[in-house]
Tab-separated table of C-alpha atoms and ligand atoms in Angstrom:
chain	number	residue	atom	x	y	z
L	2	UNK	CA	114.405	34.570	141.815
L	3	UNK	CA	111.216	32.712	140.262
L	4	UNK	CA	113.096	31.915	137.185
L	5	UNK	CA	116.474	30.641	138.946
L	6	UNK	CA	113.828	28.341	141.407
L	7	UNK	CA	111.896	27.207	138.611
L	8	UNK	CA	114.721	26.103	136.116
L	9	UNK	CA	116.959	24.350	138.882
L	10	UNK	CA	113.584	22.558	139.633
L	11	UNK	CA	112.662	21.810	135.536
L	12	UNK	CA	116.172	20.151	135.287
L	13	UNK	CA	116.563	18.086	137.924
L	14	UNK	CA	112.723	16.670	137.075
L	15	UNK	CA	114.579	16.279	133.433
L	16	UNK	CA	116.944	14.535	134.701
L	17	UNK	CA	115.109	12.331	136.339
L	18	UNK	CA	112.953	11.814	133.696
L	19	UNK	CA	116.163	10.877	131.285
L	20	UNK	CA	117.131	8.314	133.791
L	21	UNK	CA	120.299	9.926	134.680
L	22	UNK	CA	121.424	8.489	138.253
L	23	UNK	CA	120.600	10.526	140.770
L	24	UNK	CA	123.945	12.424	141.595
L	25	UNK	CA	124.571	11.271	144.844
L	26	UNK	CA	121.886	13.682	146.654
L	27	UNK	CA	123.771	16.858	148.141
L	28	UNK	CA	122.007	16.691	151.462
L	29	UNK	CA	124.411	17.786	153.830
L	30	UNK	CA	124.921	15.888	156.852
L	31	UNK	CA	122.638	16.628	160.626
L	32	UNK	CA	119.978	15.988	162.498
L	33	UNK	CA	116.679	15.072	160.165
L	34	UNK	CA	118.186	14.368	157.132
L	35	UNK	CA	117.094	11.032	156.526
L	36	UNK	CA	113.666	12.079	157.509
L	37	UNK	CA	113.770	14.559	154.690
L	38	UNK	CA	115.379	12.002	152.246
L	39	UNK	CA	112.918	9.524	152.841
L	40	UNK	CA	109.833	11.943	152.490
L	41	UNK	CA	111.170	14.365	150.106
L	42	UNK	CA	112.053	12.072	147.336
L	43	UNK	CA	109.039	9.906	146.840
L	44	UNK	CA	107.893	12.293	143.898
L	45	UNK	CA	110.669	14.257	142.923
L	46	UNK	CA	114.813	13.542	143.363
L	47	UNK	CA	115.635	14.850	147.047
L	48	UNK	CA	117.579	18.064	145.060
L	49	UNK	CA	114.607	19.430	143.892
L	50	UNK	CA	113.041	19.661	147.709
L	51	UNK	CA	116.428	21.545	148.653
L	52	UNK	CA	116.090	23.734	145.231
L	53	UNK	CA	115.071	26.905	147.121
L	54	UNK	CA	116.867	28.802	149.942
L	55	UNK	CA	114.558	30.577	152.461
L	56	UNK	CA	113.157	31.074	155.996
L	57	UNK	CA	111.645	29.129	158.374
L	58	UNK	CA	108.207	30.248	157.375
L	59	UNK	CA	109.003	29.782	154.113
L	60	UNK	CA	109.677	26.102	154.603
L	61	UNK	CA	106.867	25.598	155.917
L	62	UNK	CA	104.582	26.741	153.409
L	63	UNK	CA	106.641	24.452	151.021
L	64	UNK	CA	105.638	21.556	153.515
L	65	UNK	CA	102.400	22.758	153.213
L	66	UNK	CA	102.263	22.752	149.438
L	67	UNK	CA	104.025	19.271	149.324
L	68	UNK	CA	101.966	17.945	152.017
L	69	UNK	CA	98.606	19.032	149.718
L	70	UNK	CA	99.951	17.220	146.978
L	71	UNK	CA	100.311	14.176	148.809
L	72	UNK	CA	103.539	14.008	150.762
L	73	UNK	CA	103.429	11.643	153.740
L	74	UNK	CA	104.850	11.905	157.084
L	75	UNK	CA	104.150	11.969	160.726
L	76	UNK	CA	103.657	15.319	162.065
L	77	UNK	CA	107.586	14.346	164.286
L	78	UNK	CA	109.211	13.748	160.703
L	79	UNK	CA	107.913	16.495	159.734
L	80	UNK	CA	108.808	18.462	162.192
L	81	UNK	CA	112.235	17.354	162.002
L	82	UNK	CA	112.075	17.800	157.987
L	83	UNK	CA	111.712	21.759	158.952
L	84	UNK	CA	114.170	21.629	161.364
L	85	UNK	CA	116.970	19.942	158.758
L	86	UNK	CA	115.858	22.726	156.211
L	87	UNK	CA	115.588	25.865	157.894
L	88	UNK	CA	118.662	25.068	159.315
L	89	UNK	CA	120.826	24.092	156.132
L	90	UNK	CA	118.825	26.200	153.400
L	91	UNK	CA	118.111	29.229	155.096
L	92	UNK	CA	117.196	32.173	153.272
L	93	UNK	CA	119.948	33.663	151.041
L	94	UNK	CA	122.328	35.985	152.563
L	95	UNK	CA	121.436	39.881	151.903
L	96	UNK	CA	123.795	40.316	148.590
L	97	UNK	CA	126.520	42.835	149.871
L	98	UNK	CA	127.166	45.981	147.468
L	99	UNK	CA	129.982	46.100	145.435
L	100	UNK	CA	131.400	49.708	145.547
L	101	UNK	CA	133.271	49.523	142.330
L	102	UNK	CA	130.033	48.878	140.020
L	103	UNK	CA	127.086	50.016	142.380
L	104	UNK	CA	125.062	52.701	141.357
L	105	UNK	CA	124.016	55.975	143.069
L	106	UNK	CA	120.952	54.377	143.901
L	107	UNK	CA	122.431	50.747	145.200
L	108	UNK	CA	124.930	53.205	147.372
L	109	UNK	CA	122.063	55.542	148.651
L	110	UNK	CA	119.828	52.603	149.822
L	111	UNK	CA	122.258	49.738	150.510
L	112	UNK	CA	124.757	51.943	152.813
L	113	UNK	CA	121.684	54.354	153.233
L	114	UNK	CA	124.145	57.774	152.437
L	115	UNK	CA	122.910	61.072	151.182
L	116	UNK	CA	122.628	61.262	147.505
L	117	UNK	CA	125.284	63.730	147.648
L	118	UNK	CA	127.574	60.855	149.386
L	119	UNK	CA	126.555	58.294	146.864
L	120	UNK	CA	127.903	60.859	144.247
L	121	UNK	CA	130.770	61.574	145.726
L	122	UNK	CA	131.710	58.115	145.803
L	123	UNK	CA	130.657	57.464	142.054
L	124	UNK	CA	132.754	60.955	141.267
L	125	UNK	CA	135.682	59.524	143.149
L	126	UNK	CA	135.773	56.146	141.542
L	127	UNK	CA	135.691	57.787	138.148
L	128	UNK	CA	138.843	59.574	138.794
L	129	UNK	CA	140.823	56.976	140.679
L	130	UNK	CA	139.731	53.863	139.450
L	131	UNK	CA	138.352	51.420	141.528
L	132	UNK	CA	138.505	51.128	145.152
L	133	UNK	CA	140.487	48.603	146.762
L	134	UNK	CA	139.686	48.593	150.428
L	135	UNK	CA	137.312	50.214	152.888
L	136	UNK	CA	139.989	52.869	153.877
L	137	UNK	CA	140.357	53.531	150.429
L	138	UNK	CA	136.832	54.348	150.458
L	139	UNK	CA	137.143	56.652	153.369
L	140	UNK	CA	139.041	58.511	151.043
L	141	UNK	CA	136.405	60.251	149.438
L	142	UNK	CA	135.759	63.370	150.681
L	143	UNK	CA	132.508	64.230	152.453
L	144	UNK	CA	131.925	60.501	153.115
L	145	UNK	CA	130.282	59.853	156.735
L	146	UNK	CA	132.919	57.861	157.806
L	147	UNK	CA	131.668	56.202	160.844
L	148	UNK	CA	128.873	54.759	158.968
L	149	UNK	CA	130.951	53.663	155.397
L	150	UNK	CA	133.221	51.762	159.317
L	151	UNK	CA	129.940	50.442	160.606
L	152	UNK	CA	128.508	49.387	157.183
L	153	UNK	CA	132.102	47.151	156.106
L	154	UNK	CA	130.411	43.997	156.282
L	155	UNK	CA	127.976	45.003	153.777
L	156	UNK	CA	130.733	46.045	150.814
L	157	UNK	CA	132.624	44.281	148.352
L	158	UNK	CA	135.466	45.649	146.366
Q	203	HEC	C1	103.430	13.520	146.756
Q	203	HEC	C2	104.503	13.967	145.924
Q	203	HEC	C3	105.537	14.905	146.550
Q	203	HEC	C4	106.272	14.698	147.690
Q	203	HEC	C5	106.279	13.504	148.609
Q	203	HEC	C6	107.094	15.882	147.829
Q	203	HEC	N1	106.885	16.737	146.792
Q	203	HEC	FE1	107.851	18.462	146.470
Q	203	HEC	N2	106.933	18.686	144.683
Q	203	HEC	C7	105.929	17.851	144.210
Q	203	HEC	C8	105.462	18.354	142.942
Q	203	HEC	C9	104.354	17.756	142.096
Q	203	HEC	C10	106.228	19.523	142.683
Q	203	HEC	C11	106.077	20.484	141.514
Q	203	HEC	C12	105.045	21.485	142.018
Q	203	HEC	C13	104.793	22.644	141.131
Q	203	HEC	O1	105.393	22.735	140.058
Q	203	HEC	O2	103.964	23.482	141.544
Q	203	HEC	C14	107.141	19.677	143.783
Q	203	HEC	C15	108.052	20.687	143.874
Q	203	HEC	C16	108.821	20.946	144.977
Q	203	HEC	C17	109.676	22.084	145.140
Q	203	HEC	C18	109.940	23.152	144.118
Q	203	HEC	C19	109.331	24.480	144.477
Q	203	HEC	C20	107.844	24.442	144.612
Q	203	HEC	O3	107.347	24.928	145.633
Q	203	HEC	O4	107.166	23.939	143.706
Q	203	HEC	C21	110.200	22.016	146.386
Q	203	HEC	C22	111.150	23.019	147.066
Q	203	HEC	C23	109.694	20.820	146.988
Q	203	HEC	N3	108.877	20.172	146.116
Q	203	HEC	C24	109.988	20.411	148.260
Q	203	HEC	C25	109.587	19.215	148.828
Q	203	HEC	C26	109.954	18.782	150.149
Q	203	HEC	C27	110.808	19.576	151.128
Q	203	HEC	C28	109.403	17.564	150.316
Q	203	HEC	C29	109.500	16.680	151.540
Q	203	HEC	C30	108.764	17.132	152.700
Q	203	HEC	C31	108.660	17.241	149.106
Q	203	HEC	N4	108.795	18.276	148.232
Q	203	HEC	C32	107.948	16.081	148.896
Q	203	HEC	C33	105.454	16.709	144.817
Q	203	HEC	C34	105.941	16.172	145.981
């Protein structure tokens, strides 16, 4: 996480250091977004304040931080800079697990199974090959069912 943040935030200060012409920022459109254009980009290019994906509190702090180092706003653009971000940069999504290269461990935890289920469903996809849907999955024998039913939104094949 700290690495992806801090190279997608080195480049685009390269770029704008090379002079390269601000690709034309990648704000999407809704309420506050000119707020956060016109306060955002006085230091850095308007990319770089939209580099990291998180909640509101999150966004916050970050107005905090930006705020210390000298950004300046009225407290309503402000307010309406947090509302344009937590709304289109929320945090990122909970990854889902991929069944067909998780481990014991990722399957234990993510679906929370028994070990014994998480091995039954690595034993499985050993002998079958990979599993192509969730009623595939249901398949395997000893598998709480109901749960691997409740938990579909949460696997990828
Ligand atoms: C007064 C100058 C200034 C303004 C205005 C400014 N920033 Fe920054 N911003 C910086 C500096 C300097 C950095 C690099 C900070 C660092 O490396 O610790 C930065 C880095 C960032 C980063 C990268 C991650 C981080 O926390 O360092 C984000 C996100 C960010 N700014 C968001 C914003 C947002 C959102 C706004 C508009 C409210 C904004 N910035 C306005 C100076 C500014």
């Amino acid at each position: 996480m700290e690495h992806r943040i801090t190279w997608r935030v080195v480049l685009a200060m390269m770029a704008g250091a090379l002079g390269v012409p601000p690709a034309q920022a990648q704000l999407p459109d809704g309420a506050g977004r000119d707020e956060t254009v016109r306060l955002c980009s006085q230091c850095h290019r308007p990319e770089v304040a939209v580099s990291l994906r998180q909640d509101r509190l999150g966004w916050a702090a970050t107005l905090r931080k930006m705020t210390a180092l000298g950004a300046k706003g009225t407290e309503q653009e402000f307010a309406a800079v947090l509302d344009y971000l937590a709304t289109h940069f929320p945090a990122d999504e909970v990854p889902r697990i991929n069944v067909n290269t998780a481990t014991a461990i990722e399957l234990e935890s993510g679906l929370t199974l028994r070990r014994s289920q998480a091995a039954a469903i690595i034993a499985y996809r050993a002998q079958h090959g990979a599993f192509k849907s969730v009623e595939e999955l249901k398949q395997v024998p000893g598998l709480d069912t109901a749960k691997i039913q409740a938990k579909r939104d949460r696997l990828a094949f």
